[in-house]
Short mmCIF file of C-alpha atoms in Angstrom, two decimals:
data_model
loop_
_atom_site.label_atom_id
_atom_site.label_comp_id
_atom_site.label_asym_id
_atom_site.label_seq_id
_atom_site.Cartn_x
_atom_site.Cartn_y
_atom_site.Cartn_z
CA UNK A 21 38.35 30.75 -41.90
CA UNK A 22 37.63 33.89 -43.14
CA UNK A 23 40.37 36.61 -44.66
CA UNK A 24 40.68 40.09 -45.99
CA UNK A 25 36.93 41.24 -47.14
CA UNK A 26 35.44 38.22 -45.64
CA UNK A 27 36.45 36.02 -48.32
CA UNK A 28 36.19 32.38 -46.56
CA UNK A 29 39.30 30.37 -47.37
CA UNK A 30 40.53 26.85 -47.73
CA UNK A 31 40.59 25.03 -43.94
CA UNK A 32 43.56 23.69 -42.80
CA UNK A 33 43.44 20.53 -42.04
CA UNK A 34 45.89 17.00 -41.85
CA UNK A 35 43.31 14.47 -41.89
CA UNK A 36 43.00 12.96 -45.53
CA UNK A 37 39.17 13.08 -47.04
CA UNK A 38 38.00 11.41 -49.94
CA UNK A 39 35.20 12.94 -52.39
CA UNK A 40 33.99 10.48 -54.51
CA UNK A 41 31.62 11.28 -57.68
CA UNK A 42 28.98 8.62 -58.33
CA UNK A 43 28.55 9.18 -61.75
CA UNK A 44 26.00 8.31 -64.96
CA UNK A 45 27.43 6.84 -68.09
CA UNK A 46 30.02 8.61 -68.67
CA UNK A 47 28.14 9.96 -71.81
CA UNK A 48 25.17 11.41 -69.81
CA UNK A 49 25.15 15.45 -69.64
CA UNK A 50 26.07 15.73 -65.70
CA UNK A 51 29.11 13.59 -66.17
CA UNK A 52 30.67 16.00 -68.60
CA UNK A 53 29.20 18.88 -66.83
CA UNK A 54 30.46 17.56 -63.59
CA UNK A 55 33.89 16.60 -64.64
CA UNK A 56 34.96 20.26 -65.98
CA UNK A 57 33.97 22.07 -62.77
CA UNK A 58 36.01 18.94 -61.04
CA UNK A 59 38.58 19.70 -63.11
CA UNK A 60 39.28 23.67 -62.12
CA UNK A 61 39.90 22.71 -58.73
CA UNK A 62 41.88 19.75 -58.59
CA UNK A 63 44.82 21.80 -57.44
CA UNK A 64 42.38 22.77 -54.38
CA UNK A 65 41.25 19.42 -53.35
CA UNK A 66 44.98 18.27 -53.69
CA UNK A 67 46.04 21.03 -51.31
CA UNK A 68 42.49 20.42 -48.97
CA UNK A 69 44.08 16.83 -48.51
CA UNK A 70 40.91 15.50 -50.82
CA UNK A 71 41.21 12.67 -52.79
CA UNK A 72 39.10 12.57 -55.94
CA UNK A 73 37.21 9.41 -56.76
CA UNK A 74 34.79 9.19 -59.75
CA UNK A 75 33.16 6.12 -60.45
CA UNK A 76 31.20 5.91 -64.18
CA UNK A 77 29.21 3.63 -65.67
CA UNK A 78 31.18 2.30 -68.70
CA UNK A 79 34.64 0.51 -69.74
CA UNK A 80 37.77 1.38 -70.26
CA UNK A 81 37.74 3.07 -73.86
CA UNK A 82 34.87 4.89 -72.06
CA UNK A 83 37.20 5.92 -69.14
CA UNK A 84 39.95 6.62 -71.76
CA UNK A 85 37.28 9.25 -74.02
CA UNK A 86 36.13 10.77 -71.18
CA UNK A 87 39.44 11.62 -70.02
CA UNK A 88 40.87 13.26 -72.97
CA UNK A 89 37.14 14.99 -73.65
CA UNK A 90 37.37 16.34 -70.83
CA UNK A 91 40.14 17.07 -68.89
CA UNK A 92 40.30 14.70 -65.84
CA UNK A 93 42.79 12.73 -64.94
CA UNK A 94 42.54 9.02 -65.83
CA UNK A 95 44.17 7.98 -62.66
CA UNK A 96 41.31 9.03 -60.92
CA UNK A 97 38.20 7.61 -62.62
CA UNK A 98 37.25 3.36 -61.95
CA UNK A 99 34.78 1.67 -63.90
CA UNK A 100 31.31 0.05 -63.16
CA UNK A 101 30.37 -2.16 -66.24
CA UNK A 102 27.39 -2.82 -64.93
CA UNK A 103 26.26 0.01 -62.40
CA UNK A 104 26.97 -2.54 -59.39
CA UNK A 105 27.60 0.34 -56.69
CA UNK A 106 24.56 2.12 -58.21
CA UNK A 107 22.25 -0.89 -57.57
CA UNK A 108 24.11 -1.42 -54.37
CA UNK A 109 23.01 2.10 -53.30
CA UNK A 110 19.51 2.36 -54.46
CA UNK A 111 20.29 5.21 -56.77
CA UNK A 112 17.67 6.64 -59.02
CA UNK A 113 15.76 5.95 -62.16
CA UNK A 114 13.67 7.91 -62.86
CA UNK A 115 10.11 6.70 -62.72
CA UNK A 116 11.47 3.75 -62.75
CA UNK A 117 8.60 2.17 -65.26
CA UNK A 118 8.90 -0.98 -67.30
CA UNK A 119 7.89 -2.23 -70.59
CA UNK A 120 3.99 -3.34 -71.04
CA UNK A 121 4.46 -7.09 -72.27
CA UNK A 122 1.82 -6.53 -74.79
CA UNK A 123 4.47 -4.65 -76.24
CA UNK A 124 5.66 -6.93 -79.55
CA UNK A 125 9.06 -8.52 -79.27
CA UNK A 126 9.87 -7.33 -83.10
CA UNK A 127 9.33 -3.59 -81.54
CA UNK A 128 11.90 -4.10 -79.20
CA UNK A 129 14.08 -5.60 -81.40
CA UNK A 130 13.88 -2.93 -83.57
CA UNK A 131 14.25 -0.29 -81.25
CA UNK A 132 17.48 -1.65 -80.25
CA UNK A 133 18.73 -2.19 -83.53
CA UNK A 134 17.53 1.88 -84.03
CA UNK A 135 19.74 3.06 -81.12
CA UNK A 136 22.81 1.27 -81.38
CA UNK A 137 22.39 -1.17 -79.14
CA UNK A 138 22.76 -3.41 -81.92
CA UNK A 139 24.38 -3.75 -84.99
CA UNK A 140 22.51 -5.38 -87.81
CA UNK A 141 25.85 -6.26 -89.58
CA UNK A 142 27.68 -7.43 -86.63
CA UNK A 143 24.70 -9.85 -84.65
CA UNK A 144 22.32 -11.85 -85.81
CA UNK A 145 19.35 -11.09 -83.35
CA UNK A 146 17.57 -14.57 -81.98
CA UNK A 147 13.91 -13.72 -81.19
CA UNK A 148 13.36 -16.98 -79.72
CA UNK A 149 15.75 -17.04 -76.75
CA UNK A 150 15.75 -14.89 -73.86
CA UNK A 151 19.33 -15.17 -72.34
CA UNK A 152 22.40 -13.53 -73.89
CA UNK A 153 24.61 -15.69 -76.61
CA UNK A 154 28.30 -16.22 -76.13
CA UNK A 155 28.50 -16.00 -80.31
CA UNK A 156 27.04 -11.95 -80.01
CA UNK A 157 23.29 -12.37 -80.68
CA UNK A 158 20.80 -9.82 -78.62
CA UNK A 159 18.70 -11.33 -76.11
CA UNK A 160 14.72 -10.27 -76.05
CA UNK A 161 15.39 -9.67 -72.61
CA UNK A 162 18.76 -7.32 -73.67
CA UNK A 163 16.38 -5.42 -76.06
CA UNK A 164 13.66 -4.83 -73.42
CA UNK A 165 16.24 -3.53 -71.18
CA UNK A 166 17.13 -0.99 -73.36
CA UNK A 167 13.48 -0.08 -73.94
CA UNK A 168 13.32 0.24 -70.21
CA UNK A 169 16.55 2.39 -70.08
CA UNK A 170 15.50 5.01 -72.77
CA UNK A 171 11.67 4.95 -71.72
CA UNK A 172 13.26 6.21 -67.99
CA UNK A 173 15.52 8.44 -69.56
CA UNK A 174 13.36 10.08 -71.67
CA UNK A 175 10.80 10.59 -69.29
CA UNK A 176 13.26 12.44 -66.47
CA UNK A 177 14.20 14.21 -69.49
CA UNK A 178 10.47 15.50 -69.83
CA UNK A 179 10.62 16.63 -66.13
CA UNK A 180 8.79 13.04 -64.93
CA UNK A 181 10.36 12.08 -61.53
CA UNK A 182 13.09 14.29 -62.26
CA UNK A 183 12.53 17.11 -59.86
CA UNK A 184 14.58 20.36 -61.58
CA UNK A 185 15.18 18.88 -64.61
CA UNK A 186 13.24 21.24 -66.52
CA UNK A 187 14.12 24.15 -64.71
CA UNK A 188 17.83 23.56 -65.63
CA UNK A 189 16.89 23.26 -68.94
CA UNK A 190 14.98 26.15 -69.57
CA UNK A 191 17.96 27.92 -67.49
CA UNK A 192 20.39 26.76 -69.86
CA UNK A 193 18.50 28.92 -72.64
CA UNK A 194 17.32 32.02 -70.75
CA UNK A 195 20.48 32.66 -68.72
CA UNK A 196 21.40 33.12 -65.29
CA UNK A 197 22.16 36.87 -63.62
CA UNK A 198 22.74 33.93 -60.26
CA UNK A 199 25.32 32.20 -62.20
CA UNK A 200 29.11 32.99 -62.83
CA UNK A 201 29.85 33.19 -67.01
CA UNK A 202 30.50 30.02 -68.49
CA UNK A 203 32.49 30.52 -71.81
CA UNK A 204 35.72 31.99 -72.47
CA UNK A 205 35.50 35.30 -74.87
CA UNK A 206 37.48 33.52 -77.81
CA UNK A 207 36.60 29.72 -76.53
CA UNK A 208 34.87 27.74 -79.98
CA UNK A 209 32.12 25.39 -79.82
CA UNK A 210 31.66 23.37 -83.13
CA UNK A 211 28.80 21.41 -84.23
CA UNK A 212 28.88 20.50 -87.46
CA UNK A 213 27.52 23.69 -89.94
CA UNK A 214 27.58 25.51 -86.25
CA UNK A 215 29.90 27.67 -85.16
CA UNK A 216 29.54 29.69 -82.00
CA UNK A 217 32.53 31.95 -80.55
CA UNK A 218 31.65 32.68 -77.01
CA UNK A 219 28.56 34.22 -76.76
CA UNK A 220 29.01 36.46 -79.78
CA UNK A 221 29.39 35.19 -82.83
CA UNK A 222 27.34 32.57 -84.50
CA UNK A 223 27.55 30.54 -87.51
CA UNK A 224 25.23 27.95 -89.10
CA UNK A 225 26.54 27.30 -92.58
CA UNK A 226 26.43 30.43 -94.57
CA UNK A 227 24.66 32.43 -91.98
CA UNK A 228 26.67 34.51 -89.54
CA UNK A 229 25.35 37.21 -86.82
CA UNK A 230 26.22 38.07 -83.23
CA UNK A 231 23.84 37.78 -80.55
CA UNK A 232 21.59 40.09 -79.23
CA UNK A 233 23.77 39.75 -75.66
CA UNK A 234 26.88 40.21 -77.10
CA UNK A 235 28.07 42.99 -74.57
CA UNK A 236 26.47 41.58 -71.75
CA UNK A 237 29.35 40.58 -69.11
CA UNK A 238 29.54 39.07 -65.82
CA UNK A 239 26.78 36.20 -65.71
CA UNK A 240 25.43 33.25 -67.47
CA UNK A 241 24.23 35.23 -70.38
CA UNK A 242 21.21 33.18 -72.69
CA UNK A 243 22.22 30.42 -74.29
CA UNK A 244 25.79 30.16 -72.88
CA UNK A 245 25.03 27.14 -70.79
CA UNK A 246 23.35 25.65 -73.50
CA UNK A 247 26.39 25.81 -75.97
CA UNK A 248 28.60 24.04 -73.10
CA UNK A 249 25.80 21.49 -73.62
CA UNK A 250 25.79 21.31 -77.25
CA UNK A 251 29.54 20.93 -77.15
CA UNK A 252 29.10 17.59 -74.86
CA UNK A 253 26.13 16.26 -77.06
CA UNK A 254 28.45 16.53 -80.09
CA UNK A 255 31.22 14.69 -78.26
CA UNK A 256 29.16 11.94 -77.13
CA UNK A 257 27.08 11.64 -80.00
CA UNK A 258 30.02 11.21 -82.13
CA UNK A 259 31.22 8.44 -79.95
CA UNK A 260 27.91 7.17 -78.80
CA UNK A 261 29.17 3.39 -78.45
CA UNK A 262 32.26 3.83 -76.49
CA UNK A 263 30.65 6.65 -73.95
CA UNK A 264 27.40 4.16 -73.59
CA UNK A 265 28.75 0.71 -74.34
CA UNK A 266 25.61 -0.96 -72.10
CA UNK A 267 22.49 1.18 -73.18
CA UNK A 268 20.20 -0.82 -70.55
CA UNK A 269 22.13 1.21 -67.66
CA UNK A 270 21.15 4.57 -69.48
CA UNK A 271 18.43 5.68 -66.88
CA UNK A 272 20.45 5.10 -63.09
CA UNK A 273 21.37 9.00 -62.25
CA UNK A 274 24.66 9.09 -59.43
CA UNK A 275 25.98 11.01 -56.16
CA UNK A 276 28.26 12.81 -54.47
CA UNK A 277 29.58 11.78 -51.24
CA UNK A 278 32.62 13.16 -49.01
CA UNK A 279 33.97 10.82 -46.30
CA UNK A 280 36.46 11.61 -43.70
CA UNK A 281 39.65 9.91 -42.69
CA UNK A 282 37.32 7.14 -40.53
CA UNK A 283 34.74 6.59 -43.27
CA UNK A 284 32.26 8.19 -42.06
CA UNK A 285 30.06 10.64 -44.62
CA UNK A 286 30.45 14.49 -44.16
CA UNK A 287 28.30 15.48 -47.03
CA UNK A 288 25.79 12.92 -49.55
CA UNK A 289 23.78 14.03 -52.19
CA UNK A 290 21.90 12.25 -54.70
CA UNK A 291 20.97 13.13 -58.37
CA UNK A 292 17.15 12.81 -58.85
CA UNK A 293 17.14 13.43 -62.78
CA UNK A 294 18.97 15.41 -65.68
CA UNK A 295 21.10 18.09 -65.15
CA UNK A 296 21.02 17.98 -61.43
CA UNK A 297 23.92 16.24 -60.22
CA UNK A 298 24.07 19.35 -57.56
CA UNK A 299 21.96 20.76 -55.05
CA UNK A 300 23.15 24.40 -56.44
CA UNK A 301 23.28 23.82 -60.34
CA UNK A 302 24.25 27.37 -60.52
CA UNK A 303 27.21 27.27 -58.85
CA UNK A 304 27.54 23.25 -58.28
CA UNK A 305 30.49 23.01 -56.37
CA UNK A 306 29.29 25.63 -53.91
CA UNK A 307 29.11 22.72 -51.11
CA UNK A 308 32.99 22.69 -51.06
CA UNK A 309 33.21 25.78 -49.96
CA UNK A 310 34.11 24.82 -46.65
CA UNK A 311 37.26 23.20 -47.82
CA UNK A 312 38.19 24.86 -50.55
CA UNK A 313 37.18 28.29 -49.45
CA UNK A 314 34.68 30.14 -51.51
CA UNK A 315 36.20 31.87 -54.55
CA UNK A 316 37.15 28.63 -56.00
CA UNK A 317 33.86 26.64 -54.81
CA UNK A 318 31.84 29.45 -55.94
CA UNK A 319 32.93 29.70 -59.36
CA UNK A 320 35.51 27.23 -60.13
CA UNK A 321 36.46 28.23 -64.22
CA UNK A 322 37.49 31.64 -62.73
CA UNK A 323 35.23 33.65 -65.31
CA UNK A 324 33.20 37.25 -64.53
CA UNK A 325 31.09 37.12 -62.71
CA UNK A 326 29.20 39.90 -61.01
CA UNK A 327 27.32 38.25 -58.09
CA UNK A 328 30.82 37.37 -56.47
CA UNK A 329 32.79 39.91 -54.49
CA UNK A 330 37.02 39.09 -53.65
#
């Protein structure tokens, strides 16, 4: 439906849909990415007779976190402590390698020790077993899990089986004229000795400028994406534990799938590495534009952007 100027708009409809967001740990870059373009149009979906779905990998303190981080609602995020519906739908991971077993067992160990995965003063770690202990002690098989996990990570993070990964990284640095603007004029991103103001001004420590782009208006200007980024990474990072309470289910990337009132699926697609959890990462909700009409779908934060005419 289109109106004045050929703007589409929302479609009408009375039969009830439901969107639901297979997502990452909950710590993983899409899901925070994801969840604030979700966010914006909530109001839309509501109105488009959508119901909102997002399914994380995690627990509840995870579900909790990611709520207040970022916005959604907790009422409409469910659990998966151990990435059940992922396994259940053949999701991805990455190159999907595993762990040479000439690899020591005191390596792994020590790698997940490293990581987080576990905590020297909390578990004593039993290098002779290979199931889990009910008294807290990490299995060899645990540890080589979470080998696996960060092995697959780290590779789709490299661009390995992770078609567009690099792309969206690079595009996170060099800017988008595609892309809608991504920060807020007075909106503060703080990293510890760095502070960044939109895209203007910087500070790291004692050291303050504005960037080179400071006047530029109206698209993804450099580095904008890439402080949305930073902000996440400094969230999670923080909080590392609670967002990634099961580190062996880092690598399994998610979906996004609309059904209609009988079940069936309008629209599927399926995250093949980092920082692609859309088909359109420059304007990722662009495939609800047929229910939500396109000034929402095409730039959901409602900031300048020059590509887009009302």
């Amino acid at each position: 439906v289109f109106g004045k100027g050929g703007k589409s708009e929302r479609r009408p409809t009375e039969e009830r849909k439901t969107m639901v967001i297979v997502m990452e740990q909950l710590g993983d870059f899409d899901s925070a990415e994801y969840a604030e373009q979700l966010c914006a149009v909530l109001p839309d979906l509501k109105a488009a007779n959508i119901d909102l779905r997002i399914i994380g990998i995690g627990d509840c303190q995870t579900a909790r976190m990611f709520s207040e981080f970022t916005g959604m609602p907790l009422s409409t995020i469910r659990m998966d402590p151990a990435a059940s519906i992922h396994k259940a739908l053949g999701l991805h991971r990455g190159p999907n390698w595993d762990i040479p077993s000439i690899v020591p067992t005191s390596l792994l160990l020590w790698f997940a020790k490293e990581v987080g995965a576990a905590n020297a003063e909390e578990r004593s770690i039993d290098t002779k077993h290979g199931d889990s202990h009910s008294d807290g002690t990490m299995s060899v098989e645990t540890a080589r899990g979470v080998a696996r996990a960060w092995l697959n990570y780290m590779a789709m993070c490299a661009g390995v089986a992770a078609p567009g990964t690099l792309p969206e990284i690079i595009r996170g640095y060099i800017g988008d004229r595609s892309a809608p603007e991504r920060l807020a004029p007075n909106e503060m991103v703080v990293a510890g000795p760095i502070e960044i103001k939109g895209i203007t001004d910087v500070k790291l420590g004692p050291i303050q400028y504005q960037s080179l782009w400071k006047n530029e208006k109206g698209y993804q200007r450099p580095a904008e994406l890439a402080t949305v980024r930073l902000r996440s990474m400094v969230e999670v990072l923080s909080n590392f534990s609670e967002y990634v309470p099961d580190q062996t289910l880092l690598d399994w990337r998610g979906a996004t799938f609309i059904f209609d009132a009988d079940g069936s699926v309008e629209y599927e697609y399926r995250n093949h590495g980092v920082l692609t959890y859309s088909k359109t990462m420059a304007r990722p909700l662009s495939f609800l534009e047929p229910y939500i009409g396109n000034e929402k779908a095409l730039n959901p934060l409602g900031l300048s952007d020059e590509n887009y005419c009302s």
